[in-house]
Amino acid sequence: MKKYSLGNVGVTVYDNGKFDIDNGKTTNKTTGEDRPNFEVNVDGNSLMLLDDKGFSLADCIQEGNKLTLRYESKAENLEVTAELENISGAIIQTNTIKNTGNESIKLTRFSSAFVENIAHSDDGVWYDKDIVIHICHSKWQCEGQWRAYTPSELGLCPATMHSWERESYRISSLGSWCTGNFYPLVIIENKTDNNAFFMETEGSHSWQIKLTVFGGYVSPSLAVEATSCDEGLGGWYYDLKPGESYRAERAFYGTVCGGFEEAVKTVNEFKRADSTVKPFIPLVFNDYMDCIWGSQKPEYIIPLIDKAAEAGCEYFCIDGGWQWNKNGWGKGDWIPRTEYFSEVTFKDLADRMKEKGLIPGVWFEFDACSETAELFRNDKDAVIRRYDRAVGGGEMHFYNFKNKNVRNYLTEKVREFYDMGYRFIKNDYNQSTGIGCTNTYDGDSPAEGLIENTNAFYDFIDSLYEKFPGLVIENCGSGALRCDNKTLRRFTLQSTSDQELYINNPSILMGSESVMPPEKAGIWAYPYPTVLGEYDGFVPSEEYIKERADGKETAFNMVTAMMGVMYLSGRIDLCDEKNFELIKQGVEIYKDIREYIPKSRPIYPTGMHSINQKEIASMGLLSEERLMIAVWNTDDKECEVSIDLSGYIPKDYAVNRVYSHKETEFSLENGSLKIMLEGKSAVWFEIL
């Protein structure tokens, strides 16, 4: 047994090659048993262990903040290298497998990480109620929904007297909407020793995180494993040729002293350090959500440009609906629709924005391709295919980013807009590929084909930054249905949702900022909303104006968006004076405080708030300089609440600023914030 130090995390490597981690205060101790910290299957056969028939540790080398463990299997002619690196308190594990023999080997499973004894019992007693497993559920317009479970609620409980007993529970995603069902992160609190473990995997393709209880009543223990390379995930396999190596997706994990909030803090600190784009918080007006809904006509866009500038926005993004293919419909050619943009061109709109002090932006969906697109018709390999048939149908197929013609074409379309002055791109992604494709590499596993294509997509995005200085790119996947960290790290801004109802946004915001840094979490604010289907020629009725005359709805929208990256929309060009003043006031405060957002961590004084719950909800952004806290009442009725902030602020802190639709009565004494809120209202505080 040897001990190594990677920054503030210790790694203990046992003689058989198994390792555990220790941050100095908490530890995940292995039992030194025969399961390595990765799993390998060949030809569909069971996993290989740390023994004479499986793997043995060949060497272990530390270079600075990186530890490399190399394993050999002479029986299977395989070599596995596990690289461990500490970034901001998280251990990043990268596994590579090599064929050292003379014949091809069919891999059917190769995991990214496997960590045992997240919770364990030496006396045979399973402390079920003391273990809390946090899982982040997601679906369209309902992202970031954290739920807490005991192991037994997931079927993870010992049931026999046999030490070989194992029971598993899986969260997973199949296809390219990698965060459409779950976010690939689990957080496990162990209240017996006041620590929390987290593990996350990466990649916008199929993945799985598996929780397993081993040991029966004899010595129950909980393990977590992450993988994208598994036969059960879209039929993944890989023919590993002699001398060839294959690298699994990264996984990262760690142990912290404390609970859910402390784990979220470390996850966000890692993602900030890991991001390939510098922190930058643009204030964007986008004309889609609850606004003109893709009915892109100059007579609708121009008044919004003028009003967005007056409100204090910095960017203006023309969203979907502007595009056309050469024969008149669809996506892929990315030509402005001549029926709308002939007399007033996109260059004219860019000039108008710049005249008003705004930076022009435009919506794309780089992956999307219709059957009418020129590349689709002229190059069979321009789109991803599964078993020689184009994946998708009708208006939605998917470009093959391994294809040079595709990359070149899309690059030139970006150049056209860049030359007109556009410096912001919202890139959307509105359908999943299913299990994948088979024309993106020399093989026929759809799951591996999807991995290959997504890696090529990442390279394409990286190339845009190199070619177009000052370009800002937002990631959107029908909201946040493709927002894993491998994707997120490449984008300045991430859409958190397509949610249309402002009352639901606090729930999505709170959950989202636990999986992405707040300075990347784009949050819609859409005062004076229009309903999809009623936007064309919209004129506010007397009843509509009366309903919003008190400003509650506007202030609620602004409070939510002030807690991340404000993404303004709505028919603000039709606002009455009171509501527009609330917008301007919110924008002014936001511009003043946004520099602190990248320094802040999210806190949840009243716990997570589930969508559709009618209650008081709160969330804060805490930094060394200040606490910014939002309080929402999602109920229809007036509610009074006392929020305990004593664990976050010293008693001598004072309220510096308050934002709401009207003067708000409150008190802050001994760390307790007491407030009465009207139904469907919100208030924002800055506490110094």
Tab-separated table of N, CA and C in Angstrom, residues 261 510 603-610 613 615-620 629-632 641-645 648 673:
chain	number	residue	atom	x	y	z
A	261	GLU	N	-25.179	20.899	-0.515
A	261	GLU	CA	-24.660	22.208	-0.923
A	261	GLU	C	-23.146	22.203	-1.065
A	510	MET	N	-33.163	26.810	-9.723
A	510	MET	CA	-32.511	26.293	-8.526
A	510	MET	C	-31.812	24.970	-8.814
A	603	ILE	N	-26.887	28.556	-2.827
A	603	ILE	CA	-27.332	28.010	-1.541
A	603	ILE	C	-28.851	27.895	-1.563
A	604	TYR	N	-29.371	26.999	-0.741
A	604	TYR	CA	-30.800	26.683	-0.754
A	604	TYR	C	-31.353	26.709	0.671
A	605	PRO	N	-31.586	27.900	1.206
A	605	PRO	CA	-31.994	28.010	2.622
A	605	PRO	C	-33.298	27.296	2.945
A	606	THR	N	-34.224	27.227	1.980
A	606	THR	CA	-35.496	26.537	2.227
A	606	THR	C	-35.575	25.215	1.476
A	607	GLY	N	-34.437	24.720	1.017
A	607	GLY	CA	-34.410	23.461	0.286
A	607	GLY	C	-34.776	23.644	-1.174
A	608	MET	N	-34.746	22.534	-1.924
A	608	MET	CA	-35.123	22.570	-3.330
A	608	MET	C	-36.625	22.793	-3.474
A	609	HIS	N	-36.983	23.436	-4.560
A	609	HIS	CA	-38.383	23.747	-4.838
A	609	HIS	C	-38.803	22.989	-6.097
A	610	SER	N	-39.714	22.045	-5.944
A	610	SER	CA	-40.161	21.238	-7.081
A	610	SER	C	-41.174	22.000	-7.923
A	613	GLN	N	-45.142	23.074	-7.200
A	613	GLN	CA	-45.425	23.279	-5.782
A	613	GLN	C	-45.812	24.737	-5.529
A	615	GLU	N	-45.705	27.361	-2.833
A	615	GLU	CA	-45.062	27.575	-1.546
A	615	GLU	C	-44.082	28.731	-1.665
A	616	ILE	N	-43.455	29.056	-0.541
A	616	ILE	CA	-42.339	29.994	-0.544
A	616	ILE	C	-41.077	29.227	-0.926
A	617	ALA	N	-40.321	29.751	-1.879
A	617	ALA	CA	-39.050	29.159	-2.293
A	617	ALA	C	-37.973	30.235	-2.207
A	618	SER	N	-36.742	29.809	-1.968
A	618	SER	CA	-35.653	30.776	-1.903
A	618	SER	C	-34.368	30.145	-2.404
A	619	MET	N	-33.522	30.999	-2.921
A	619	MET	CA	-32.194	30.578	-3.366
A	619	MET	C	-31.252	31.767	-3.249
A	620	GLY	N	-30.012	31.500	-2.867
A	620	GLY	CA	-29.035	32.571	-2.757
A	620	GLY	C	-27.803	32.300	-3.578
A	629	ILE	N	-29.983	37.071	-2.582
A	629	ILE	CA	-30.983	36.040	-2.345
A	629	ILE	C	-32.317	36.433	-2.972
A	630	ALA	N	-32.929	35.468	-3.627
A	630	ALA	CA	-34.257	35.648	-4.204
A	630	ALA	C	-35.258	34.834	-3.399
A	631	VAL	N	-36.423	35.435	-3.158
A	631	VAL	CA	-37.515	34.749	-2.459
A	631	VAL	C	-38.750	34.868	-3.338
A	632	TRP	N	-39.359	33.712	-3.632
A	632	TRP	CA	-40.543	33.673	-4.490
A	632	TRP	C	-41.728	33.080	-3.722
A	641	VAL	N	-43.071	34.148	5.772
A	641	VAL	CA	-42.026	33.155	5.950
A	641	VAL	C	-40.875	33.750	6.747
A	642	SER	N	-40.194	32.881	7.476
A	642	SER	CA	-38.955	33.252	8.163
A	642	SER	C	-37.869	32.326	7.641
A	643	ILE	N	-36.837	32.902	7.048
A	643	ILE	CA	-35.778	32.124	6.414
A	643	ILE	C	-34.503	32.261	7.243
A	644	ASP	N	-33.980	31.138	7.676
A	644	ASP	CA	-32.780	31.131	8.508
A	644	ASP	C	-31.538	31.254	7.627
A	645	LEU	N	-30.864	32.390	7.722
A	645	LEU	CA	-29.635	32.632	6.964
A	645	LEU	C	-28.409	32.662	7.867
A	648	TYR	N	-25.084	31.266	6.872
A	648	TYR	CA	-24.434	31.810	5.682
A	648	TYR	C	-23.843	33.201	5.889
A	673	LEU	N	-34.377	36.118	8.179
A	673	LEU	CA	-35.055	37.034	7.265
A	673	LEU	C	-36.550	36.740	7.314
